[in-house]
XYZ file of C-alpha atoms in Angstrom:
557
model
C -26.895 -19.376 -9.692
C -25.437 -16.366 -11.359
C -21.623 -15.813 -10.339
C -21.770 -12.213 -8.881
C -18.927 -10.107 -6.723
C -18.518 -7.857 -3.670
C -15.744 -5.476 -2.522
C -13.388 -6.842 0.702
C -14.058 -3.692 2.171
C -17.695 -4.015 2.207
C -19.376 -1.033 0.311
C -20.081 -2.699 -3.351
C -22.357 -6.001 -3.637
C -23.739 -7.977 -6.395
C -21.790 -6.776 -9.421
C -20.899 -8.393 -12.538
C -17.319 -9.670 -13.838
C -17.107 -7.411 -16.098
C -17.417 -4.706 -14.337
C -15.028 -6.570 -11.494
C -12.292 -6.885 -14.382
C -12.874 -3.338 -15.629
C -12.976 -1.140 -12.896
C -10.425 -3.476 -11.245
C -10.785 -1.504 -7.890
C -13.888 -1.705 -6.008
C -15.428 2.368 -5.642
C -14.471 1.814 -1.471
C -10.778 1.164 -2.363
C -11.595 -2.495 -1.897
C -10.700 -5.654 -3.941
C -13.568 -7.931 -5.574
C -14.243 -11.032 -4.596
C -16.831 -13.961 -5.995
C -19.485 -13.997 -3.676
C -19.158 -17.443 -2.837
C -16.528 -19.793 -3.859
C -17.959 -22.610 -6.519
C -17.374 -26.500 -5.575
C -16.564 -28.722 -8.502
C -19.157 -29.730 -10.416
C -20.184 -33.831 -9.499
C -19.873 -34.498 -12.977
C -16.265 -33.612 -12.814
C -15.408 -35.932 -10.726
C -13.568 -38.735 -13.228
C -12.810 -36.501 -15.503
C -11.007 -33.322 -14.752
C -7.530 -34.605 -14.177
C -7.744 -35.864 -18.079
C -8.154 -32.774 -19.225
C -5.615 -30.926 -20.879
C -4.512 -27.117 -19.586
C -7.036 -25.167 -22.109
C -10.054 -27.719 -21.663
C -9.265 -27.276 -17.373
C -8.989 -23.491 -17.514
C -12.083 -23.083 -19.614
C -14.274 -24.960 -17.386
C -13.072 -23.756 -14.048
C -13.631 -19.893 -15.636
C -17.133 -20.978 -16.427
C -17.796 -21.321 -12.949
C -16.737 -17.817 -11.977
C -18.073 -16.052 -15.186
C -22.161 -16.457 -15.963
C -22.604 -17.208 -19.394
C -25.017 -14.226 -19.798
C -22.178 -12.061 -19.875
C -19.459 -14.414 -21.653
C -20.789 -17.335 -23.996
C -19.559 -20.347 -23.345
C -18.162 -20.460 -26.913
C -17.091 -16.911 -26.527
C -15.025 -17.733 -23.869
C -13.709 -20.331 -25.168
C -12.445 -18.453 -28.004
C -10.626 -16.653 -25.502
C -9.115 -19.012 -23.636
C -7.935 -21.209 -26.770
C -6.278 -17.654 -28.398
C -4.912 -16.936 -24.567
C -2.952 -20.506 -23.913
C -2.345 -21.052 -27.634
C 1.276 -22.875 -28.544
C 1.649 -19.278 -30.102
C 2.196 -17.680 -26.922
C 3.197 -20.345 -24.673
C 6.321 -22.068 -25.815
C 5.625 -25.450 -23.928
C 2.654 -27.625 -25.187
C 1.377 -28.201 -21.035
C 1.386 -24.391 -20.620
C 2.790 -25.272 -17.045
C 4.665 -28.113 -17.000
C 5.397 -30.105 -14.171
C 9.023 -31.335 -13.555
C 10.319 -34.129 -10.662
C 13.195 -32.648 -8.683
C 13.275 -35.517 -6.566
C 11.155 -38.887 -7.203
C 12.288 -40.997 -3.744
C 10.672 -37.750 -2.085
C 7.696 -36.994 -4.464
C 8.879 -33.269 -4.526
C 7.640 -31.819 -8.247
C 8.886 -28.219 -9.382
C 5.535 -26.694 -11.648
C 7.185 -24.139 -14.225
C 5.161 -21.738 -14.601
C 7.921 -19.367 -17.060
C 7.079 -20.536 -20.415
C 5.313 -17.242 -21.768
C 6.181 -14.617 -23.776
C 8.491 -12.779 -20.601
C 9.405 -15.494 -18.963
C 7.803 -15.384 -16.129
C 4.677 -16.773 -14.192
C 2.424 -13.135 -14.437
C 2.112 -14.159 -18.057
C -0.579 -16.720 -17.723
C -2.370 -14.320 -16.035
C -2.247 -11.161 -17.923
C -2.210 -12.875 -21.351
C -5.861 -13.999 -20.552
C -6.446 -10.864 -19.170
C -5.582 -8.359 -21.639
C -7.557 -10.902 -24.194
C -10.516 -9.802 -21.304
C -9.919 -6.242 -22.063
C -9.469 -6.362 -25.856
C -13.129 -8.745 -25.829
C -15.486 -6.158 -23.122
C -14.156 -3.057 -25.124
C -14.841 -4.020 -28.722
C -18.218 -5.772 -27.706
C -19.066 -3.012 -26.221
C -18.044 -0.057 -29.087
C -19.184 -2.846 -31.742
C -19.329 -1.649 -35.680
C -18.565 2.732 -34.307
C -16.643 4.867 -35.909
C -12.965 4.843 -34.806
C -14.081 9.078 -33.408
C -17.030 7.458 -31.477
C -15.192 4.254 -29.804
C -14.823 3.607 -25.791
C -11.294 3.241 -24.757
C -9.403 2.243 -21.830
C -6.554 3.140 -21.128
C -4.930 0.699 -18.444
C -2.124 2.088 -15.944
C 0.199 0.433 -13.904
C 3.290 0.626 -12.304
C 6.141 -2.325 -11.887
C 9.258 -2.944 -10.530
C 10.278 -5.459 -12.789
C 7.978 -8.311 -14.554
C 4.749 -7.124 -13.633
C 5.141 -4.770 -16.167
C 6.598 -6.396 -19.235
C 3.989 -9.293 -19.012
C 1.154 -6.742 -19.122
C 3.159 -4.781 -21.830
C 3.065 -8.240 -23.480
C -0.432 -8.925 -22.740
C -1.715 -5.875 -23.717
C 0.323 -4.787 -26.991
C -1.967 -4.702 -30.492
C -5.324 -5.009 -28.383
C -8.049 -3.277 -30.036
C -9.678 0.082 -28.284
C -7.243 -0.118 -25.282
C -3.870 1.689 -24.079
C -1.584 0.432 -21.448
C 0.688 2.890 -19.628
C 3.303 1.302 -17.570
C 5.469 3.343 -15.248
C 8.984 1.956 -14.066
C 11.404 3.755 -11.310
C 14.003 4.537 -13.898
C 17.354 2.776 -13.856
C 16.569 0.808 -10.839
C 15.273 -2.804 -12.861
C 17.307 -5.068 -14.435
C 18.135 -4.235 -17.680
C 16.118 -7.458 -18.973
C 13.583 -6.173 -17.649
C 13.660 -2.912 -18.802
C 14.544 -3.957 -22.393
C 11.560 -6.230 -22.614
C 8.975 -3.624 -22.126
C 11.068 -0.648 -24.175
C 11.299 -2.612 -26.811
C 7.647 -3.354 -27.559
C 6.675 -0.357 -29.650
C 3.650 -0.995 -30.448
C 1.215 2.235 -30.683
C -0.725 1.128 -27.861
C 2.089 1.178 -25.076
C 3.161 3.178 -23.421
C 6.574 3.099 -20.704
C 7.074 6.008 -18.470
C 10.201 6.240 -16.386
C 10.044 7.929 -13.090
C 12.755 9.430 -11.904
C 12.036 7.611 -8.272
C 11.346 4.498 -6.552
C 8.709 1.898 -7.490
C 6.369 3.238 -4.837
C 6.922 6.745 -6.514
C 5.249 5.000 -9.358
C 2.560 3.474 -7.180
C 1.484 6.767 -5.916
C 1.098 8.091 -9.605
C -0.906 5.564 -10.266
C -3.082 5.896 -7.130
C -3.125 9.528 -7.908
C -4.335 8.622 -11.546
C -6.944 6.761 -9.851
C -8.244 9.443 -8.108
C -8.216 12.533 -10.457
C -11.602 13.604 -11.143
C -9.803 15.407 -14.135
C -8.155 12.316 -15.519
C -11.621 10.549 -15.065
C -13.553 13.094 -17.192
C -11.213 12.228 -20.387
C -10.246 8.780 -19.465
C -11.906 5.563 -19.191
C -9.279 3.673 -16.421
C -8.518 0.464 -15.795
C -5.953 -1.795 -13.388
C -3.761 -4.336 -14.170
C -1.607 -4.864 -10.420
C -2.610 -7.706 -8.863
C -5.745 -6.557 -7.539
C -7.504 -7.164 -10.573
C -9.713 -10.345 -9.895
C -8.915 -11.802 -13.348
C -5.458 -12.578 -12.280
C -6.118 -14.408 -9.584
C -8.955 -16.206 -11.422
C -6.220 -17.286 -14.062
C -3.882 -19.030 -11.626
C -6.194 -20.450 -10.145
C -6.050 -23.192 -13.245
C -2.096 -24.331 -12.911
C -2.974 -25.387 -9.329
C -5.453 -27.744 -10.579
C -3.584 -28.408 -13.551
C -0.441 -29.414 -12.009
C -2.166 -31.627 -9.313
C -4.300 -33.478 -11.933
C -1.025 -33.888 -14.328
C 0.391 -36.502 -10.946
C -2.985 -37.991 -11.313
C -3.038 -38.640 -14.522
C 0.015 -40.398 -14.779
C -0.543 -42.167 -12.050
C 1.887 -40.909 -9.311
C -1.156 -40.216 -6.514
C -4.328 -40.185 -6.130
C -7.282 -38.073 -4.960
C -6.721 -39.087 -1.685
C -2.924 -38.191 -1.925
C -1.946 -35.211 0.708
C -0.644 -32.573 -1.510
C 1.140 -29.506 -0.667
C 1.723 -26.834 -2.652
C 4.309 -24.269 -1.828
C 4.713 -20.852 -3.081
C 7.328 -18.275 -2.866
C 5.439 -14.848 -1.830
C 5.590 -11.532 -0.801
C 1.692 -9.961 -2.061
C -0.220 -13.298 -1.377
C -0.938 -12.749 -5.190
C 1.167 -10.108 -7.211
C 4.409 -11.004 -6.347
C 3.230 -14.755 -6.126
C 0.399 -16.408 -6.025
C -0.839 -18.507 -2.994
C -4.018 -16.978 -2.698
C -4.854 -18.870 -6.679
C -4.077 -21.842 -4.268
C -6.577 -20.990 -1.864
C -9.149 -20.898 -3.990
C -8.497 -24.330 -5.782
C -8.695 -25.471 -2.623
C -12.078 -24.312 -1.545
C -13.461 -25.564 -4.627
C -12.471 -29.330 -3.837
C -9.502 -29.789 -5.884
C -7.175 -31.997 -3.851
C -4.510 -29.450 -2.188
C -4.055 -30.574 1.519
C -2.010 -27.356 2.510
C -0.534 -24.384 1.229
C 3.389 -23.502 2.638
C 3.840 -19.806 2.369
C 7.574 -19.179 1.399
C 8.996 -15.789 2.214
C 12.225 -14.059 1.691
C 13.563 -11.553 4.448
C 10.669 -9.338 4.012
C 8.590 -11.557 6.303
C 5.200 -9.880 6.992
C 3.417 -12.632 6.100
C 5.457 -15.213 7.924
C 5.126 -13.105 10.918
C 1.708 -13.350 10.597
C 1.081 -17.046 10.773
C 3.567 -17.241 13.529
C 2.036 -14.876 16.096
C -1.491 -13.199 14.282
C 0.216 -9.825 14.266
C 0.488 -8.226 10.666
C 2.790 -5.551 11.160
C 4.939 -3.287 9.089
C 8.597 -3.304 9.829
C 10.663 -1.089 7.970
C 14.192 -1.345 7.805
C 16.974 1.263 7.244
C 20.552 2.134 6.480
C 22.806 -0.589 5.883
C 20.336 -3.018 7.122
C 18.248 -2.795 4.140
C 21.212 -3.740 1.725
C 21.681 -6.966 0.315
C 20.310 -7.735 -3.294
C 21.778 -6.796 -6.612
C 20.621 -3.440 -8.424
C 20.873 -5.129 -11.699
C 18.590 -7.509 -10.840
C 15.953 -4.996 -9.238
C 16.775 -4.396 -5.877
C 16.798 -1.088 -5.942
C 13.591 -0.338 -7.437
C 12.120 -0.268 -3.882
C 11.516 2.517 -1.356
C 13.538 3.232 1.898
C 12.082 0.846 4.654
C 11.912 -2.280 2.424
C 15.014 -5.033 3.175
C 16.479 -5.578 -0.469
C 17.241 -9.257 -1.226
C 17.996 -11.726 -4.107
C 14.251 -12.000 -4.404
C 13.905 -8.721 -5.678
C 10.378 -9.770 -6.988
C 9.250 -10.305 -3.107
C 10.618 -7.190 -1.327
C 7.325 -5.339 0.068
C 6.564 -3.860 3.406
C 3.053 -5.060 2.900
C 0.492 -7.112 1.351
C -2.190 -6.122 -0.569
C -4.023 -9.064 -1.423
C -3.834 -10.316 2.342
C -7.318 -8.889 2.147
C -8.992 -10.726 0.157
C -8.099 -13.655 2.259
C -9.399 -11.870 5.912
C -12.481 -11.480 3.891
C -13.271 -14.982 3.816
C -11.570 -15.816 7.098
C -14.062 -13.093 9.023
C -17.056 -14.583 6.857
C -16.138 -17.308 8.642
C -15.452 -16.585 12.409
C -17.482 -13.432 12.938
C -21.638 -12.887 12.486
C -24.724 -14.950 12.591
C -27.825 -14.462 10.780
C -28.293 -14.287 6.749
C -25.566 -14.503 4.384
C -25.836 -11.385 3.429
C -25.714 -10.014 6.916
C -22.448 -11.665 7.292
C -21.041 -10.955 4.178
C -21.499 -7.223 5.558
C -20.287 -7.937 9.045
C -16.614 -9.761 7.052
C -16.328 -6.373 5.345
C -16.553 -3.994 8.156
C -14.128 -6.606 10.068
C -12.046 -6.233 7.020
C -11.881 -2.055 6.629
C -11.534 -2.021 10.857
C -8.026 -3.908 10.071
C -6.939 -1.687 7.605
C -7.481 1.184 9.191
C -5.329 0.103 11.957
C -2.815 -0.580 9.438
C -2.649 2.710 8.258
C -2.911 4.100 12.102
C -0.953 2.551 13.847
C 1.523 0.310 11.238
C -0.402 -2.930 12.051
C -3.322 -5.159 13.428
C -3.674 -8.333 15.295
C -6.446 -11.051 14.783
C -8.119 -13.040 17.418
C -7.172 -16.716 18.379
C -10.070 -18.038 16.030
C -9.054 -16.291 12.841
C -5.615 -17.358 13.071
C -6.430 -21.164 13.859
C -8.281 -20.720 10.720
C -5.741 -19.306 8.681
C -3.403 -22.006 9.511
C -5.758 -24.638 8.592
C -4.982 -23.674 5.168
C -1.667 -22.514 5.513
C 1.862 -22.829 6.883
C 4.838 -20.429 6.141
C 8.653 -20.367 6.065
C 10.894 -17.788 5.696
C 14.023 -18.128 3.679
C 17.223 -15.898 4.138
C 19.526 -14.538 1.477
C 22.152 -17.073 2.042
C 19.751 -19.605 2.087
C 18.217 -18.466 -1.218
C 21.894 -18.376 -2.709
C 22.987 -21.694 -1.144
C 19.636 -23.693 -2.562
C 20.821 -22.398 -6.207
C 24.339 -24.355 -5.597
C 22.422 -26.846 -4.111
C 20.163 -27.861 -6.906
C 22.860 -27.091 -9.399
C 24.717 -29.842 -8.052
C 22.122 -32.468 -7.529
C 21.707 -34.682 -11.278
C 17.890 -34.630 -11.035
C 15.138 -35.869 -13.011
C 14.137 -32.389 -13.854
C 17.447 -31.563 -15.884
C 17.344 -35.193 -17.741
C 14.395 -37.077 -18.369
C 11.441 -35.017 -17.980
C 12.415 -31.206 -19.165
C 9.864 -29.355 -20.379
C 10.545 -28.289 -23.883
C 10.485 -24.921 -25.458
C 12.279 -22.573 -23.323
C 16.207 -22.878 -22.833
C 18.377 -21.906 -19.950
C 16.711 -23.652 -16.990
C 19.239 -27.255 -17.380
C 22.765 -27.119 -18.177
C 24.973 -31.104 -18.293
C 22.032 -32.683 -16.966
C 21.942 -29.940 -13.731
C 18.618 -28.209 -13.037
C 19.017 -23.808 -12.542
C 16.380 -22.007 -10.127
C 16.088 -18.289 -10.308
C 16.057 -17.070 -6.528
C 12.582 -16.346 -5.903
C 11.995 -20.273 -7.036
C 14.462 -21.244 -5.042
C 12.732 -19.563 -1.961
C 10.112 -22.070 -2.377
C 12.329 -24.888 -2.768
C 14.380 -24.496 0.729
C 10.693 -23.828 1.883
C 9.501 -27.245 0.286
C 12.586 -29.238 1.799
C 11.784 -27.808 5.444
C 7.997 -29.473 4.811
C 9.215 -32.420 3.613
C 11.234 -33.225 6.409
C 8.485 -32.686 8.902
C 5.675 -33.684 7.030
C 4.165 -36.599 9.015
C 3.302 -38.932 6.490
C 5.847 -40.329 3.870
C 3.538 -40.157 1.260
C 2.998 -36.547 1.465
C 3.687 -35.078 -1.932
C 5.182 -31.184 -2.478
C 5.185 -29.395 -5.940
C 7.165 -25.697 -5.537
C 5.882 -23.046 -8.076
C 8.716 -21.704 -10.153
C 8.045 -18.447 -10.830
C 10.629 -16.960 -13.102
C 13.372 -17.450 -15.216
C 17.007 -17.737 -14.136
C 17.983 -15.599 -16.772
C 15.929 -13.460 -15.194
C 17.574 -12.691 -12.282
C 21.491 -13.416 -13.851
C 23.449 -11.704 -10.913
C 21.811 -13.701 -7.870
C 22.457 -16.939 -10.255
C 25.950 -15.848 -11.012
C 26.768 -15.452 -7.303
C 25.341 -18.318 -6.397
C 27.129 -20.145 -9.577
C 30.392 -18.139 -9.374
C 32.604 -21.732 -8.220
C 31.151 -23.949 -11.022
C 33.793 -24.310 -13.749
C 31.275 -25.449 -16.094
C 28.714 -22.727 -15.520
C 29.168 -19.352 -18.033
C 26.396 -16.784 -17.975
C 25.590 -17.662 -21.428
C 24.014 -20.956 -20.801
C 21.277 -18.909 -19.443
C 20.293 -17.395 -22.065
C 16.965 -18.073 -23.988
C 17.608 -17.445 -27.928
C 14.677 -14.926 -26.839
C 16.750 -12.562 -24.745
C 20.095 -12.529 -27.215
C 20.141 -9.505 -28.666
C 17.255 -7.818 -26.752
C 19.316 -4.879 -25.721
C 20.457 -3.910 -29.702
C 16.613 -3.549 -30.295
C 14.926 -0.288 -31.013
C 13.561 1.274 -27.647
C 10.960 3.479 -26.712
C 10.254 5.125 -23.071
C 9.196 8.885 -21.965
C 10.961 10.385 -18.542
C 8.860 11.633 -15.993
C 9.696 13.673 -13.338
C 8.084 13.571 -10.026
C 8.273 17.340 -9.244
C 5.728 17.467 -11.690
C 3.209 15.884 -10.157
C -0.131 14.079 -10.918
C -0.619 17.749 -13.340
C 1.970 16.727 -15.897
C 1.396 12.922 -15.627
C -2.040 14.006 -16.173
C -0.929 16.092 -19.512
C 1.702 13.616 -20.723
C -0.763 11.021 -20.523
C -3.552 13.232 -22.872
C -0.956 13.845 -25.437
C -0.062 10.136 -25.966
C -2.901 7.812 -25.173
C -5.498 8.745 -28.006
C -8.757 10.648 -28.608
C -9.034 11.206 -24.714
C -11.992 13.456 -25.935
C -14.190 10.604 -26.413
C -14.177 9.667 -22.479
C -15.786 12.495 -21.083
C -19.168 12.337 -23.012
């Protein structure tokens, strides 16, 4: 059966993943989702685990993308070129790393791209997606007759430098990335200046990071724009992204089975710091592994102070709950804090601050599927999506929604959630910097530098959100064999001030062990970026963007 998709919000059924991946947004403002969720195969039974990253990630993709639209041997192709040793500087892709063997607690690094963080793995394969639609599709024309897309999106920190990344060289496509100016870290900042390539693009708004959002919404929506431009998304909404991380979850579970530390029957939980269920991190990648059979027992939800989501497994109320004045203070503006608006608690998890949750959808999609309707399929795929838009229209209304008794039991069959403080976050840095674990000595992952230092293993503090999450689980988890592997999502270097802090009283520690051989020097590079004022509006975003993303003139016709 052919692998087709629908929109969360229920007005757009049955189309292909190409046009998913494209158009990135569904035309009812809603987020596209597989139809239904593929099981492993039978035949994959014994074998899977022994596969290595590439081999796993092509064959779970196959089951999401039919092979009348991607070959298997085109895809292939793509996936080879996407998790090549070129790009990724360890030879697992995402290794797995043993923080503590007497507990069976793994750490799965997922910071061994090209910007150190774990949105590579997605957008690498993604902007490979782009780069292979486009040029199928404008095949031997003339440079003057040639589709183009031009793909916008707007970041407060890593989001954009991995799509910059992703993106940069690709043939018949532009990426525009817009940044609150002077409010990420300057890492951050100086890894997607410095790419200056003809195809990106950096605009720096003088505003917040939902300033940028609401250009790029605006974009989005410009009937204008649209008759010169051929858009696309790269936030976490596009399905591809979630598609891609969907393989390290099976990946890093089959890695203890292969060597023989569990089994298939093992209980397995896999926690995940989060704050978009998918953009900032990635639990809902988890969800999906685990509706296709892989053998994930539970997924622990790890929040920082902005707890939406933890409030929602704890009572079935998803609310918004701004926060003001000096309430709102606490992270480090060279580390990002700042990039946020008014209403949004900063922290040391800069990466997690958000008032809301945009991929939360995609998961009360499948949860209503479940609970509500009777009849065909398709009459309850269309009965999920109304359920779905009814929600989010309270949201906007009235600031939040509740869900009855039966939707929440069925969320937290699937799920738990903790929420982690500041000074927890901080303290589980010192923590782990003092333990001598296996991570920092016998199994490292080679190829990136900075994460051990005399045999001590450093988190960034969004990893180590997960970790004070993981250690809560572990100590209630009923059965002693119950194994926990924490994503780590970042690099410490990363996120230098929260690490410093944390760090500050270790005579041995200097901010230079941190440092990749990657990121020395970064800030002497060439730079390129274009201001953009927001009294201007979506009128001179709309001109700034004709004059430098090329031959607009072709997109109207």
């Amino acid at each position: 059966m052919a692998t087709r998709y629908l929109s969360s919000r229920g007005g757009s059924y049955d189309c292909s993943f190409e046009s998913a991946v494209i158009q990135g947004l569904a035309s009812d403002g809603g987020l596209f989702l597989p139809q239904e969720i593929p099981a492993i195969p039978d035949e994959w039974s014994n074998k899977w685990h022994t596969w290595s990253f590439i081999n796993l990630a092509f064959n779970i993709f196959q089951l999401y993308i039919d092979s009348t639209e991607v070959p298997p041997a085109d895809l292939r192709e793509i996936v080879e070129r996407t998790y090549s040793p070129s790009v990724f500087r360890s030879p697992q892709v995402t290794p797995l790393v043993t923080l503590d063997k007497e507990k069976q607690f793994y750490l799965l690094e997922l910071f061994h791209g090209p910007t150190f963080a774990f949105k590579d793995v997605a957008l690498q394969f993604l902007g490979n997606l782009f780069e292979y639609f486009l040029t199928r599709k404008n095949g031997n024309r003339a440079e003057t007759e040639r589709d183009h897309l031009t793909v916008v999106g707007a970041t407060s920190g890593d989001t954009g430098s991995a799509a910059i990344y992703g993106l940069r060289g690709k043939k018949d496509v532009s990426v525009v990335i817009m940044h609150p100016d002077g409010r990420i870290s300057p890492i951050q900042e100086a890894q997607m200046t410095s790419v200056l390539d003809d195809n990106v693009h950096n605009l720096a708004v003088d505003g917040t990071f939902d300033d940028c959002q609401d250009f790029v919404k605006a974009l989005f929506s410009d009937s204008a724009t649209k008759e010169t431009h051929m858009l696309g998304a790269i936030n976490s909404i596009n399905w591809a992204r979630i598609l891609a991380q969907i393989s390290y979850h099976a990946f890093c579970v089959g890695s203890l089975i292969r060597e023989g530390k569990i089994t298939t029957s093992s209980q397995i939980k896999v926690v995940t710091p989060t704050g978009n269920f998918g953009e900032v991190k990635d639990v809902l990648a988890g969800y999906f592994a685990k509706r296709m059979g892989f053998p994930i027992s539970k997924l622990v939800i790890a929040t920082n102070e902005n707890d939406i989501l933890d409030r929602f497994w704890k009572t079935g109320y998803y609310e918004k709950k701004a926060i003001h004045g000096q309430h709102a203070n606490g992270g480090f503006a060279e580390d990002g804090a700042k990039a946020h608006s008014d209403g949004v608690r900063e922290t040391y998890s800069p990466a997690m601050d958000i008032l809301i949750s945009s991929n939360f959808e995609r998961l009360l999609w499948f949860l209503a599927f479940e609970i509500y309707g009777s009849g065909t399929v398709n009459e309850r795929r269309k009965v999920a999506g109304k359920k779905v838009k009814e929600w989010l229209e309270e949201l906007k209304s009235s600031g939040g929604f509740g869900v009855e008794e039966a939707i929440l039991s069925a969320a937290k069959r699937d799920f738990e959630s903790e929420r982690v403080s500041n000074d927890e976050t901080i303290d589980m840095i010192r923590k782990q910097y003092s333990y001598q674990t296996p991570a920092a000595t016998s199994d490292t992952s080679s190829g990136t530098t900075g994460t051990t230092h005399n045999g001590k293993y450093i988190l960034d503090p969004h990893s180590a959100v997960g970790v004070v999450a993981a250690h809560r689980s572990i100590e209630r988890a009923r059965s002693a064999g119950t194994i926990h592997i924490a994503l780590a999502t970042a690099h410490p270097a990363k996120f230098a001030a929260a690490v410093e802090k944390a760090l500050e009283a270790e005579q041995d520690f200097r901010f230079e062990d941190l440092l990749p051989e990657q990121f020395i020097g970064l800030d002497k590079l060439p730079k390129r970026k274009l201001l953009v004022k927001k009294e201007d509006g979506i009128e001179g975003l709309r001109k700034l963007i004709r004059k430098i993303v090329p031959r607009p003139e072709r997109q109207g016709r």
